[in-house]
mmCIF file of C-alpha atoms in Angstrom:
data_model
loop_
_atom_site.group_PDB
_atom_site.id
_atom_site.type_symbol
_atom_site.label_atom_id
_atom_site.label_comp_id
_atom_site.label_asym_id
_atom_site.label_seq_id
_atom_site.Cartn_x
_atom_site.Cartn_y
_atom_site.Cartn_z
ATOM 1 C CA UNK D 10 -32.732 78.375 8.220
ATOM 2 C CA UNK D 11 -35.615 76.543 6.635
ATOM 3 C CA UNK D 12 -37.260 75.592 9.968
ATOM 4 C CA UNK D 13 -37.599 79.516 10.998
ATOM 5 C CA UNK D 14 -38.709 80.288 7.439
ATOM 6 C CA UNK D 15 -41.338 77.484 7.873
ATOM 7 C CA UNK D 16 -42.116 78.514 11.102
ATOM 8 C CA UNK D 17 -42.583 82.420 10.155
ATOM 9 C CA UNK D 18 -44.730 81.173 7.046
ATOM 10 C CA UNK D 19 -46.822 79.648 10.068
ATOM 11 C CA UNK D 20 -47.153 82.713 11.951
ATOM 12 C CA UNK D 21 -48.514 85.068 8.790
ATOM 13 C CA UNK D 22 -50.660 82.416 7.926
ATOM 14 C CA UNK D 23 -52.675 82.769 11.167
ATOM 15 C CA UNK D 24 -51.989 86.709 11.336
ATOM 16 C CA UNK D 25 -54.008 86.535 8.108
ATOM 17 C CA UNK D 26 -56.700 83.870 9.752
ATOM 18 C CA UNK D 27 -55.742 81.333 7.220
ATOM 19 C CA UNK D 28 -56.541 78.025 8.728
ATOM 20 C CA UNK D 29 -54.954 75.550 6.286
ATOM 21 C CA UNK D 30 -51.849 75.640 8.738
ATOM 22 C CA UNK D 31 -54.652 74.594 11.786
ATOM 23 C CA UNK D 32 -51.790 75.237 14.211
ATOM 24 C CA UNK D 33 -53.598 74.685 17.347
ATOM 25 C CA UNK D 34 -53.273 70.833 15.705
ATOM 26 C CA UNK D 35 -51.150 68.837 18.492
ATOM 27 C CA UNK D 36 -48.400 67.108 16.361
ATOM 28 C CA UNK D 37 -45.023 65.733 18.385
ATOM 29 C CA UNK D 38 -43.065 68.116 15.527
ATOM 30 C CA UNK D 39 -44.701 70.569 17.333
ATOM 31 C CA UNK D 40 -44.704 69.540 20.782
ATOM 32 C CA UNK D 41 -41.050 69.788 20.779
ATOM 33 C CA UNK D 42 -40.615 73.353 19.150
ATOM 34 C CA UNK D 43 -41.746 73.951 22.886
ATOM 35 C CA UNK D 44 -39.043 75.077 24.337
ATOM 36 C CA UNK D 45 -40.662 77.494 26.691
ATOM 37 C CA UNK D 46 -42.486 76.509 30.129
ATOM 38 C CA UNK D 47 -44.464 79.531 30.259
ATOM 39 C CA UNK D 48 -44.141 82.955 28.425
ATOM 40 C CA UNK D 49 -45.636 86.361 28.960
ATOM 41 C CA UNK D 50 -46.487 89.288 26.647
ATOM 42 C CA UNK D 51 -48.103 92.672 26.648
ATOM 43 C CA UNK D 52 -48.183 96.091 27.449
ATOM 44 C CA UNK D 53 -48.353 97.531 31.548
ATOM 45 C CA UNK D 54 -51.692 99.324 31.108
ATOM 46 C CA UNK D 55 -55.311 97.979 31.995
ATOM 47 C CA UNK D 56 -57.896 98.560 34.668
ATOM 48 C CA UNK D 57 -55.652 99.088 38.066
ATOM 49 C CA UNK D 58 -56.001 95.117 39.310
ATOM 50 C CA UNK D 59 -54.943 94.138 36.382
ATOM 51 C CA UNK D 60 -52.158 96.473 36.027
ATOM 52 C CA UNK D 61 -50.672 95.297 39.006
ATOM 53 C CA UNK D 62 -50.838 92.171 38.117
ATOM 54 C CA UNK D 63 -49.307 92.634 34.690
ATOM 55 C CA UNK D 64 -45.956 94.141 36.549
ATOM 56 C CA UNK D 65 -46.019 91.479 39.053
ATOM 57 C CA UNK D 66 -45.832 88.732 36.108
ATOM 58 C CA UNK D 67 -43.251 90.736 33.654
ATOM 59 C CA UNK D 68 -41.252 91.123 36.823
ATOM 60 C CA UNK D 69 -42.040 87.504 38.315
ATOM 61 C CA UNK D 70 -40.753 85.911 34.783
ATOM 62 C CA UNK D 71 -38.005 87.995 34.433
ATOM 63 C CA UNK D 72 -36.622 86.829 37.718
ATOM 64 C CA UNK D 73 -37.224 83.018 36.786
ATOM 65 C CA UNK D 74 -35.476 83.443 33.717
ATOM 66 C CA UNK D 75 -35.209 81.670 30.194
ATOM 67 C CA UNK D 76 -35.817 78.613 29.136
ATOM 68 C CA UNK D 77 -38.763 78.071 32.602
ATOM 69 C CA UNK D 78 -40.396 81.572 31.469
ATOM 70 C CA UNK D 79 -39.768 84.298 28.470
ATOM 71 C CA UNK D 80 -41.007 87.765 28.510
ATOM 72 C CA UNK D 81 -41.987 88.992 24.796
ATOM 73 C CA UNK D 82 -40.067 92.035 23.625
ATOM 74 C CA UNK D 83 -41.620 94.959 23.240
ATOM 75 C CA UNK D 84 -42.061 96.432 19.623
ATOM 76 C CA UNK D 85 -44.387 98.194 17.198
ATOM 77 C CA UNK D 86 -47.000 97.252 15.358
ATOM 78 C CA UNK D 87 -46.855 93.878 13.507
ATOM 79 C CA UNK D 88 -42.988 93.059 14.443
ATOM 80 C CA UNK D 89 -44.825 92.604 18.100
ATOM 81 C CA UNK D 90 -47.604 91.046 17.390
ATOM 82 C CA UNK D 91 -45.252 88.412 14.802
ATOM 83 C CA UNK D 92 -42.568 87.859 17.789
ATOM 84 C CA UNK D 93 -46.045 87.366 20.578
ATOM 85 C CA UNK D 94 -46.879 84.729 18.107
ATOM 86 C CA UNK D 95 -43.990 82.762 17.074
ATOM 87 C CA UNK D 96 -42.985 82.639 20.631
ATOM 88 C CA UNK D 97 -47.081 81.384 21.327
ATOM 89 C CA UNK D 98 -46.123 78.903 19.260
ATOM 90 C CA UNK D 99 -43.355 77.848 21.129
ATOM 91 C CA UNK D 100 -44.427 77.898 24.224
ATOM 92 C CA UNK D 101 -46.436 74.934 26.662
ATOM 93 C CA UNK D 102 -48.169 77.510 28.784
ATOM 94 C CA UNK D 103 -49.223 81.541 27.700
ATOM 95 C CA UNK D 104 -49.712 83.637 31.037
ATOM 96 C CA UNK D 105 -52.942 85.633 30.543
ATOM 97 C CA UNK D 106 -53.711 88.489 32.571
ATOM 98 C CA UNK D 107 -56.664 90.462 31.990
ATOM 99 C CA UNK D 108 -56.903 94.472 30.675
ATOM 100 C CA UNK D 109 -59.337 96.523 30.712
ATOM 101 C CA UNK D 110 -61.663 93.532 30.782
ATOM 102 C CA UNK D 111 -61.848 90.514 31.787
ATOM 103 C CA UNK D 112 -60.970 89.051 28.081
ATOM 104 C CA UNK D 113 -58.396 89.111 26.060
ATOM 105 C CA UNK D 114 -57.488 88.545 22.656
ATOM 106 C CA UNK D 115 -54.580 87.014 23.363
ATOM 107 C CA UNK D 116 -55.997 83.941 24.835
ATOM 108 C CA UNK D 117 -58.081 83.127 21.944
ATOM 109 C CA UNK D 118 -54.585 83.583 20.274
ATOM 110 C CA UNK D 119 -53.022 80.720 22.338
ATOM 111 C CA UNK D 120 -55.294 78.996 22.018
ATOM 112 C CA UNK D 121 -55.266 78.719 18.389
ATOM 113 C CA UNK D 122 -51.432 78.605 18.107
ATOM 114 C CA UNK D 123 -52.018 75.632 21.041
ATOM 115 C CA UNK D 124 -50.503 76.939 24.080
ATOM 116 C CA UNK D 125 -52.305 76.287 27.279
ATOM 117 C CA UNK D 126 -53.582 79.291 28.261
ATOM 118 C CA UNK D 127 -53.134 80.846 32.258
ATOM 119 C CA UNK D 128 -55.954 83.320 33.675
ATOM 120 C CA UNK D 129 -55.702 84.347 37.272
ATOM 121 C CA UNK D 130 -59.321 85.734 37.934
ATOM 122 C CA UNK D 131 -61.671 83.413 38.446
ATOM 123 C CA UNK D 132 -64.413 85.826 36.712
ATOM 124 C CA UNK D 133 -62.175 85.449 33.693
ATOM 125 C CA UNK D 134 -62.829 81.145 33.938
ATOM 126 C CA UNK D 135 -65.981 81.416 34.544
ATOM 127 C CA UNK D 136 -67.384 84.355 32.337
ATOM 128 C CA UNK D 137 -65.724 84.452 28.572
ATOM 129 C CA UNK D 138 -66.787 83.762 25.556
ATOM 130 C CA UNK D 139 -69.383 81.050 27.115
ATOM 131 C CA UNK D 140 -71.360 80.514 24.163
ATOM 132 C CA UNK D 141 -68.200 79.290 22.332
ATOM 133 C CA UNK D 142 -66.009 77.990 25.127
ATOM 134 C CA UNK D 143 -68.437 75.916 27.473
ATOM 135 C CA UNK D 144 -67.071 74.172 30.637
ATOM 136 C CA UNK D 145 -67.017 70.549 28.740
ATOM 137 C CA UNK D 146 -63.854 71.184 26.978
ATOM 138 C CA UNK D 147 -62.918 74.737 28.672
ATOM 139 C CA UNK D 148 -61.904 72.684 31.629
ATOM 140 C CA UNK D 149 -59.410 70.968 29.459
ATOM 141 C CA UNK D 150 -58.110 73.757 27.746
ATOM 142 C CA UNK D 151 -57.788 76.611 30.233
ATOM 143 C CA UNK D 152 -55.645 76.449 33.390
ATOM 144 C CA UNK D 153 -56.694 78.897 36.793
ATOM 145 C CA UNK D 154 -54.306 80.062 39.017
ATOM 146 C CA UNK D 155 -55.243 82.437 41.688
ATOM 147 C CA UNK D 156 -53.748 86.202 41.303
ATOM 148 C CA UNK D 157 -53.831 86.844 45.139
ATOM 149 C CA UNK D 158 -52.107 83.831 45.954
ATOM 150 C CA UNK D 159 -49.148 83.993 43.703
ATOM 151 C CA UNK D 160 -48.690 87.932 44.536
ATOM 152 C CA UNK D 161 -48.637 86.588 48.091
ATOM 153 C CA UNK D 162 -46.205 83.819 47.279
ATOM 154 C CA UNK D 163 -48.854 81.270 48.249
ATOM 155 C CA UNK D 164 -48.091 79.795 45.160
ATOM 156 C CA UNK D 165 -44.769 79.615 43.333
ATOM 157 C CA UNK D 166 -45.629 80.512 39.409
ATOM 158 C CA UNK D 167 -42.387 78.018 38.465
ATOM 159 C CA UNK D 168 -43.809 75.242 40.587
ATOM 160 C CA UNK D 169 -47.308 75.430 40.074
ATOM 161 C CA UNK D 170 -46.913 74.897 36.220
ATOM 162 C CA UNK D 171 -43.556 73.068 36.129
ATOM 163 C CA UNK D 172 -45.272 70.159 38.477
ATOM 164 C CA UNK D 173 -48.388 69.661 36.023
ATOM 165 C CA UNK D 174 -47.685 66.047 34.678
ATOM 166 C CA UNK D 175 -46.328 65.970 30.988
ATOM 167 C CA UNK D 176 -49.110 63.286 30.563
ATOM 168 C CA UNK D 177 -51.920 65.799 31.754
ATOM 169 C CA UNK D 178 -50.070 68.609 29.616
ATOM 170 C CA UNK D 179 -49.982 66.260 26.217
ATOM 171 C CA UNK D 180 -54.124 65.762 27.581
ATOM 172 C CA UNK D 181 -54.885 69.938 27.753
ATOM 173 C CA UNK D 182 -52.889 70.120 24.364
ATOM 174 C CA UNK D 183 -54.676 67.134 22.611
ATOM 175 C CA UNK D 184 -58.362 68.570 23.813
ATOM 176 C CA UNK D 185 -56.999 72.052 22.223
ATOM 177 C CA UNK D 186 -56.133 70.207 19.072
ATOM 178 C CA UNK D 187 -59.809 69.026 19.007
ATOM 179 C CA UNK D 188 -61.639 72.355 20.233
ATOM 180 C CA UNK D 189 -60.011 75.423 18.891
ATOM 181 C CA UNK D 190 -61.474 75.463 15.770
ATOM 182 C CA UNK D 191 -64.945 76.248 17.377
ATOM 183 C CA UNK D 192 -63.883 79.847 18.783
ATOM 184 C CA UNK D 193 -62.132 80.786 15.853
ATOM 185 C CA UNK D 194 -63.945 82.565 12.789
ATOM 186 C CA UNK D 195 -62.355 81.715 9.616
ATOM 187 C CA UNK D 196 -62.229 83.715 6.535
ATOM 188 C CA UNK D 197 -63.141 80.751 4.600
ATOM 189 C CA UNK D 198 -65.443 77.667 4.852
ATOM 190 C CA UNK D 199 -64.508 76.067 7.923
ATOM 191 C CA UNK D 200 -67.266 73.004 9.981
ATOM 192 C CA UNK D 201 -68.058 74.000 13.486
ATOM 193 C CA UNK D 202 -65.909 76.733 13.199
ATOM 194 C CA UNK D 203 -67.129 80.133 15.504
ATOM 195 C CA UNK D 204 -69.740 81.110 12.883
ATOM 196 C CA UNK D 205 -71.541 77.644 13.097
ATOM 197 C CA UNK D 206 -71.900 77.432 16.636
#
């Protein structure tokens, strides 16, 4: 159909940092492609915390099921990293677990394809990318929940983002709309874009 063409032509756009799309832009079109609560993708490996972590959420989404949470298919090469993004892209909230760091690519990847992304270490909050991302607008953009507490069903994963007002959600997505651009590093001339800061 045209709208998955479009929305593919979206996808390699990014993939080849082209920012003429700007698709962490909040637009209600785009709002609405939404159809996922929360998704999760990547492999099981990492430093041991994190692995555990990693199985806990593939296994934790599984169980809550489509449309509240989808778990990205595993592929090879580009077909995974195309599918990770179109389903960024149509997703409200990208659970990030950390690797073998506390970063991860595929945050600054939400964040640029505007889905709210989820870290569950509070050293990831507080410690990435801090020249780019300071706490003025990372607070807005970023959402914490605590790893031990979910493992120890402290907090439900379904509840805890499924009870975040739509009005606060359409406020994280609007301050992504006006932020990404600064940790992303264009290919071509882009204003306050990564290099400039």
């Amino acid at each position: 159909s045209s709208s998955s063409s479009s929305s593919s032509s979206s996808s390699l756009d990014y993939l080849g940092t082209q920012v003429s799309s700007e698709l962490w832009r909040y637009t209600a079109e785009r709002a609405k492609r939404r159809k996922f609560l929360m998704s999760f993708g990547g492999s099981m490996n990492g430093m041991p915390i994190a692995k555990k972590l990693r199985i806990w959420l593939k296994k934790e989404c599984q169980k809550i099921g489509e449309p509240d949470c989808h778990v990205i298919a595993t592929k090879d090469g580009f077909h995974m990293m195309e599918s990770a993004m179109e389903t960024k892209m149509t997703s409200i909230f990208c659970l990030e677990p950390p690797g073998f760091g506390w970063e991860r690519k595929s945050i600054l990847d939400s964040l640029h394809l505007g889905c709210i992304p989820v870290v569950f270490f509070q050293d990831t909050y507080d410690l990435i990318w801090r020249d780019h991302w300071d706490m003025e607008w990372k607070k807005d953009t970023l959402l914490f929940l605590d790893a031990r507490s979910l493992v120890k069903r402290e907090i439900n994963l379904k509840d805890a983002l499924g009870s975040i007002p739509k009005e606060r959600v359409k406020e994280m997505q609007m301050a992504i709309s006006r932020h990404a651009h600064k940790i992303h590093y264009s290919s071509v001339d882009y204003p306050g874009d990564g290099l400039e800061i």
